């Protein structure tokens, strides 16, 4: 099964990867619906309420208490999936990463061509003057995070429930999927729309689905692997030989 996946990747001219929360769970970031997911934890409101456009403006202080606690994993490190996808790009492969995650781990691993459908915790701006702010400014602030220039409220550039996706990002992601001859869908249950509907643009040669639980794309998959995606992709990484005994790498 892994050898078949390796052969499909080696034979592809253009690859698109479409991923979700499962890509980052192996980095210690909980998803929403898993056994340890946010939906199974106890808060005054469900996570989707906290992360809604309406809640941000009507209960801003409560939004930020939840956001600081659960949505700013700034110390998280890339998983095997992140590292393998970055390795493909750095090896000169034509690959686009389309992600539903906001954690920036694909870029931390080294990927450059990343389409973040739901935004990023690393981009924040003042609602009054538009000045950019680092995520640490939100994390380390007390109460509401305020702009250092004008004192306006800082808002994360993440797509909250009730907000539209960025049209330019969606367009670029759809184009990448449409032109690919290999689409790998991984770490996503494909239940979050409209993002999940983007894979319908695929018209290429082979569809690979790597996810621990069933997805709506399983029936169309040319290769289906029901295992953790980080372990699967990490197994395809070339191994650097250990240096001879007594010698160290430069």
Tab-separated table of C-alpha atoms in Angstrom:
chain	number	residue	atom	x	y	z
A	1	UNK	CA	0.000	0.000	0.000
A	2	UNK	CA	2.778	2.449	0.908
A	3	UNK	CA	4.735	1.426	-2.162
A	4	UNK	CA	1.678	2.144	-4.303
A	5	UNK	CA	1.464	5.600	-2.755
A	6	UNK	CA	5.155	6.182	-3.390
A	7	UNK	CA	4.730	5.130	-7.022
A	8	UNK	CA	1.779	7.497	-7.520
A	9	UNK	CA	3.761	10.407	-6.081
A	10	UNK	CA	6.870	9.566	-8.105
A	11	UNK	CA	4.819	9.362	-11.306
A	12	UNK	CA	2.860	12.585	-10.826
A	13	UNK	CA	3.769	15.784	-12.634
A	14	UNK	CA	1.529	18.062	-10.573
A	15	UNK	CA	0.389	17.237	-7.042
A	16	UNK	CA	-2.270	18.893	-4.929
A	17	UNK	CA	-2.612	18.102	-1.245
A	18	UNK	CA	-5.870	18.935	0.538
A	19	UNK	CA	-5.602	18.608	4.307
A	20	UNK	CA	-7.453	19.230	7.522
A	21	UNK	CA	-7.132	18.988	11.286
A	22	UNK	CA	-5.775	15.436	11.230
A	23	UNK	CA	-2.549	16.718	9.682
A	24	UNK	CA	-1.841	18.674	12.867
A	25	UNK	CA	-3.182	16.367	15.578
A	26	UNK	CA	0.161	14.555	15.528
A	27	UNK	CA	1.715	17.922	16.388
A	28	UNK	CA	-0.360	17.990	19.555
A	29	UNK	CA	-3.119	20.243	18.229
A	30	UNK	CA	-6.573	18.775	18.979
A	31	UNK	CA	-9.192	18.696	16.271
A	32	UNK	CA	-12.833	19.571	16.869
A	33	UNK	CA	-14.493	16.178	16.576
A	34	UNK	CA	-11.907	13.596	17.670
A	35	UNK	CA	-11.821	11.736	20.976
A	36	UNK	CA	-9.912	14.606	22.586
A	37	UNK	CA	-11.381	17.257	20.308
A	38	UNK	CA	-12.731	20.631	21.307
A	39	UNK	CA	-16.336	19.481	20.949
A	40	UNK	CA	-15.757	16.977	23.766
A	41	UNK	CA	-14.379	19.541	26.189
A	42	UNK	CA	-16.444	21.598	28.590
A	43	UNK	CA	-17.040	25.289	27.953
A	44	UNK	CA	-20.000	27.588	28.456
A	45	UNK	CA	-20.666	27.450	24.708
A	46	UNK	CA	-19.737	25.047	21.906
A	47	UNK	CA	-16.495	25.934	20.069
A	48	UNK	CA	-18.342	26.874	16.895
A	49	UNK	CA	-20.167	29.580	18.878
A	50	UNK	CA	-16.943	30.959	20.353
A	51	UNK	CA	-15.382	31.010	16.881
A	52	UNK	CA	-18.244	32.804	15.167
A	53	UNK	CA	-18.300	36.285	13.687
A	54	UNK	CA	-21.285	37.201	15.839
A	55	UNK	CA	-19.633	36.043	19.073
A	56	UNK	CA	-16.409	37.904	18.307
A	57	UNK	CA	-18.241	41.231	18.235
A	58	UNK	CA	-20.855	40.526	20.914
A	59	UNK	CA	-18.686	38.697	23.483
A	60	UNK	CA	-15.199	39.864	22.522
A	61	UNK	CA	-13.548	39.269	25.897
A	62	UNK	CA	-14.922	35.710	26.078
A	63	UNK	CA	-13.832	35.099	22.485
A	64	UNK	CA	-10.263	36.008	23.391
A	65	UNK	CA	-10.219	33.872	26.527
A	66	UNK	CA	-11.117	30.859	24.392
A	67	UNK	CA	-8.847	31.893	21.508
A	68	UNK	CA	-5.786	32.300	23.733
A	69	UNK	CA	-6.491	29.016	25.470
A	70	UNK	CA	-7.188	26.809	22.462
A	71	UNK	CA	-6.292	28.469	19.167
A	72	UNK	CA	-2.719	29.744	19.577
A	73	UNK	CA	-0.393	26.709	19.500
A	74	UNK	CA	2.646	28.856	18.741
A	75	UNK	CA	5.101	26.296	20.125
A	76	UNK	CA	3.740	23.357	18.092
A	77	UNK	CA	6.152	21.685	15.703
A	78	UNK	CA	5.433	20.156	12.255
A	79	UNK	CA	4.379	16.530	12.020
A	80	UNK	CA	5.694	13.932	9.603
A	81	UNK	CA	3.020	14.981	7.109
A	82	UNK	CA	4.079	18.627	7.169
A	83	UNK	CA	7.737	17.697	6.776
A	84	UNK	CA	7.155	15.299	3.882
A	85	UNK	CA	5.089	17.795	1.902
A	86	UNK	CA	7.767	20.437	2.431
A	87	UNK	CA	10.403	17.926	1.327
A	88	UNK	CA	8.541	17.327	-1.945
A	89	UNK	CA	8.452	21.035	-2.729
A	90	UNK	CA	12.077	21.542	-1.741
A	91	UNK	CA	12.999	18.632	-4.016
A	92	UNK	CA	11.601	20.558	-6.975
A	93	UNK	CA	8.222	18.868	-7.229
A	94	UNK	CA	5.219	20.836	-8.497
A	95	UNK	CA	3.029	20.625	-5.396
A	96	UNK	CA	0.383	22.864	-3.897
A	97	UNK	CA	-0.834	22.502	-0.317
A	98	UNK	CA	-4.428	23.482	0.380
A	99	UNK	CA	-5.181	23.483	4.093
A	100	UNK	CA	-8.179	24.080	6.307
A	101	UNK	CA	-5.843	24.613	9.269
A	102	UNK	CA	-4.827	27.989	10.659
A	103	UNK	CA	-1.741	26.901	12.618
A	104	UNK	CA	0.968	27.791	10.073
A	105	UNK	CA	2.738	24.435	10.483
A	106	UNK	CA	3.097	23.841	6.736
A	107	UNK	CA	5.119	27.047	6.461
A	108	UNK	CA	7.055	26.202	9.634
A	109	UNK	CA	8.040	22.907	7.967
A	110	UNK	CA	9.270	24.806	4.905
A	111	UNK	CA	6.393	24.719	2.408
A	112	UNK	CA	6.019	27.922	0.384
A	113	UNK	CA	3.037	27.259	-1.875
A	114	UNK	CA	0.302	27.007	0.737
A	115	UNK	CA	-3.309	28.097	0.361
A	116	UNK	CA	-4.863	28.677	3.790
A	117	UNK	CA	-8.608	28.470	3.271
A	118	UNK	CA	-9.453	29.534	6.811
A	119	UNK	CA	-6.690	32.092	7.345
A	120	UNK	CA	-3.812	31.987	9.811
A	121	UNK	CA	-3.161	32.728	13.470
A	122	UNK	CA	0.069	34.377	12.310
A	123	UNK	CA	-1.794	37.203	10.565
A	124	UNK	CA	-3.679	39.730	12.671
A	125	UNK	CA	-4.711	43.310	12.090
A	126	UNK	CA	-6.121	46.344	13.841
A	127	UNK	CA	-9.768	46.932	12.987
A	128	UNK	CA	-9.254	50.697	13.227
A	129	UNK	CA	-6.012	51.449	11.364
A	130	UNK	CA	-5.189	48.119	9.723
A	131	UNK	CA	-1.745	47.753	11.319
A	132	UNK	CA	-0.499	44.158	11.423
A	133	UNK	CA	0.124	42.461	14.752
A	134	UNK	CA	2.081	39.360	15.739
A	135	UNK	CA	0.208	36.455	17.364
A	136	UNK	CA	2.375	36.875	20.478
A	137	UNK	CA	0.759	40.290	20.944
A	138	UNK	CA	-2.603	38.561	21.327
A	139	UNK	CA	-1.211	35.724	23.434
A	140	UNK	CA	0.623	37.994	25.868
A	141	UNK	CA	-2.002	40.714	26.207
A	142	UNK	CA	-4.426	40.983	29.093
A	143	UNK	CA	-8.066	41.537	28.287
A	144	UNK	CA	-8.635	42.745	24.751
A	145	UNK	CA	-5.561	42.946	22.497
A	146	UNK	CA	-5.050	46.518	21.402
A	147	UNK	CA	-3.100	48.098	18.552
A	148	UNK	CA	0.219	49.576	19.628
A	149	UNK	CA	-0.318	52.492	17.239
A	150	UNK	CA	-3.916	53.622	17.649
A	151	UNK	CA	-5.358	51.504	20.446
A	152	UNK	CA	-7.904	49.828	18.178
A	153	UNK	CA	-9.061	46.234	18.629
A	154	UNK	CA	-6.891	43.571	16.998
A	155	UNK	CA	-8.676	40.806	15.090
A	156	UNK	CA	-7.095	37.545	13.926
A	157	UNK	CA	-7.128	37.011	10.168
A	158	UNK	CA	-8.922	33.696	10.519
A	159	UNK	CA	-12.242	32.847	8.926
A	160	UNK	CA	-14.815	32.705	11.700
A	161	UNK	CA	-18.136	30.918	11.387
A	162	UNK	CA	-20.449	33.215	9.473
A	163	UNK	CA	-17.628	34.802	7.462
A	164	UNK	CA	-16.905	34.064	3.782
A	165	UNK	CA	-13.730	32.441	2.537
A	166	UNK	CA	-11.221	34.678	0.779
A	167	UNK	CA	-12.172	34.554	-2.899
A	168	UNK	CA	-8.596	34.922	-4.159
A	169	UNK	CA	-7.381	32.027	-1.981
A	170	UNK	CA	-10.296	29.831	-3.026
A	171	UNK	CA	-9.710	30.600	-6.708
A	172	UNK	CA	-6.015	29.751	-6.478
A	173	UNK	CA	-6.754	26.557	-4.548
A	174	UNK	CA	-9.366	25.418	-7.071
A	175	UNK	CA	-6.957	26.074	-9.920
A	176	UNK	CA	-4.235	24.038	-8.197
A	177	UNK	CA	-6.618	21.126	-7.639
A	178	UNK	CA	-7.985	21.293	-11.185
A	179	UNK	CA	-4.553	21.172	-12.827
A	180	UNK	CA	-3.155	18.405	-10.630
A	181	UNK	CA	-2.805	14.853	-11.916
A	182	UNK	CA	-2.578	13.541	-8.333
A	183	UNK	CA	-4.784	14.742	-5.490
A	184	UNK	CA	-3.985	13.587	-1.958
A	185	UNK	CA	-6.736	14.218	0.573
A	186	UNK	CA	-5.496	13.714	4.103
A	187	UNK	CA	-6.372	14.300	7.721
A	188	UNK	CA	-9.858	15.600	7.001
A	189	UNK	CA	-13.349	14.185	7.350
A	190	UNK	CA	-14.532	16.438	4.507
A	191	UNK	CA	-17.477	17.695	6.537
A	192	UNK	CA	-16.623	21.412	6.692
A	193	UNK	CA	-18.134	23.314	3.770
A	194	UNK	CA	-17.608	25.190	1.568
A	195	UNK	CA	-13.923	24.200	1.886
A	196	UNK	CA	-14.542	20.459	1.469
A	197	UNK	CA	-16.356	21.054	-1.809
A	198	UNK	CA	-13.184	22.324	-3.458
A	199	UNK	CA	-11.956	18.813	-4.220
A	200	UNK	CA	-14.824	18.485	-6.713
A	201	UNK	CA	-12.626	20.520	-9.070
A	202	UNK	CA	-10.214	17.595	-9.424
A	203	UNK	CA	-10.170	16.130	-12.931
A	204	UNK	CA	-6.771	14.456	-12.809
A	205	UNK	CA	-5.480	10.936	-12.826
A	206	UNK	CA	-5.427	9.537	-9.284
A	207	UNK	CA	-7.151	10.348	-5.997
A	208	UNK	CA	-5.553	9.227	-2.736
A	209	UNK	CA	-7.394	9.473	0.590
A	210	UNK	CA	-5.459	9.087	3.843
A	211	UNK	CA	-7.647	9.412	6.919
A	212	UNK	CA	-8.298	7.339	10.014
A	213	UNK	CA	-12.077	7.597	9.649
A	214	UNK	CA	-14.333	7.312	6.574
A	215	UNK	CA	-14.819	10.316	4.296
A	216	UNK	CA	-17.212	11.211	1.505
A	217	UNK	CA	-14.362	10.815	-1.005
A	218	UNK	CA	-13.562	7.198	-0.113
A	219	UNK	CA	-15.751	5.690	-2.813
A	220	UNK	CA	-13.906	7.606	-5.525
A	221	UNK	CA	-10.402	6.960	-4.214
A	222	UNK	CA	-7.862	5.065	-6.291
A	223	UNK	CA	-5.960	4.416	-3.062
A	224	UNK	CA	-7.490	4.503	0.411
A	225	UNK	CA	-5.305	4.368	3.524
A	226	UNK	CA	-7.115	4.385	6.873
A	227	UNK	CA	-4.112	5.270	9.021
A	228	UNK	CA	-2.686	8.424	10.655
A	229	UNK	CA	-1.416	10.622	7.864
A	230	UNK	CA	1.726	11.767	9.659
A	231	UNK	CA	2.999	8.219	10.066
A	232	UNK	CA	2.088	7.350	6.482
A	233	UNK	CA	3.873	10.273	4.852
A	234	UNK	CA	6.795	10.178	7.256
A	235	UNK	CA	7.462	6.602	6.120
A	236	UNK	CA	8.101	7.931	2.596
A	237	UNK	CA	10.833	10.325	3.688
A	238	UNK	CA	14.311	9.344	2.515
A	239	UNK	CA	16.522	8.349	5.413
A	240	UNK	CA	19.828	10.152	5.837
A	241	UNK	CA	22.532	7.556	6.582
A	242	UNK	CA	24.204	7.813	9.945
A	243	UNK	CA	27.829	9.007	9.748
A	244	UNK	CA	30.564	6.425	10.331
A	245	UNK	CA	31.236	5.597	13.969
A	246	UNK	CA	33.374	8.239	15.618
A	247	UNK	CA	32.633	10.897	13.009
A	248	UNK	CA	30.086	13.654	13.230
A	249	UNK	CA	28.218	15.548	10.560
A	250	UNK	CA	29.652	18.954	9.726
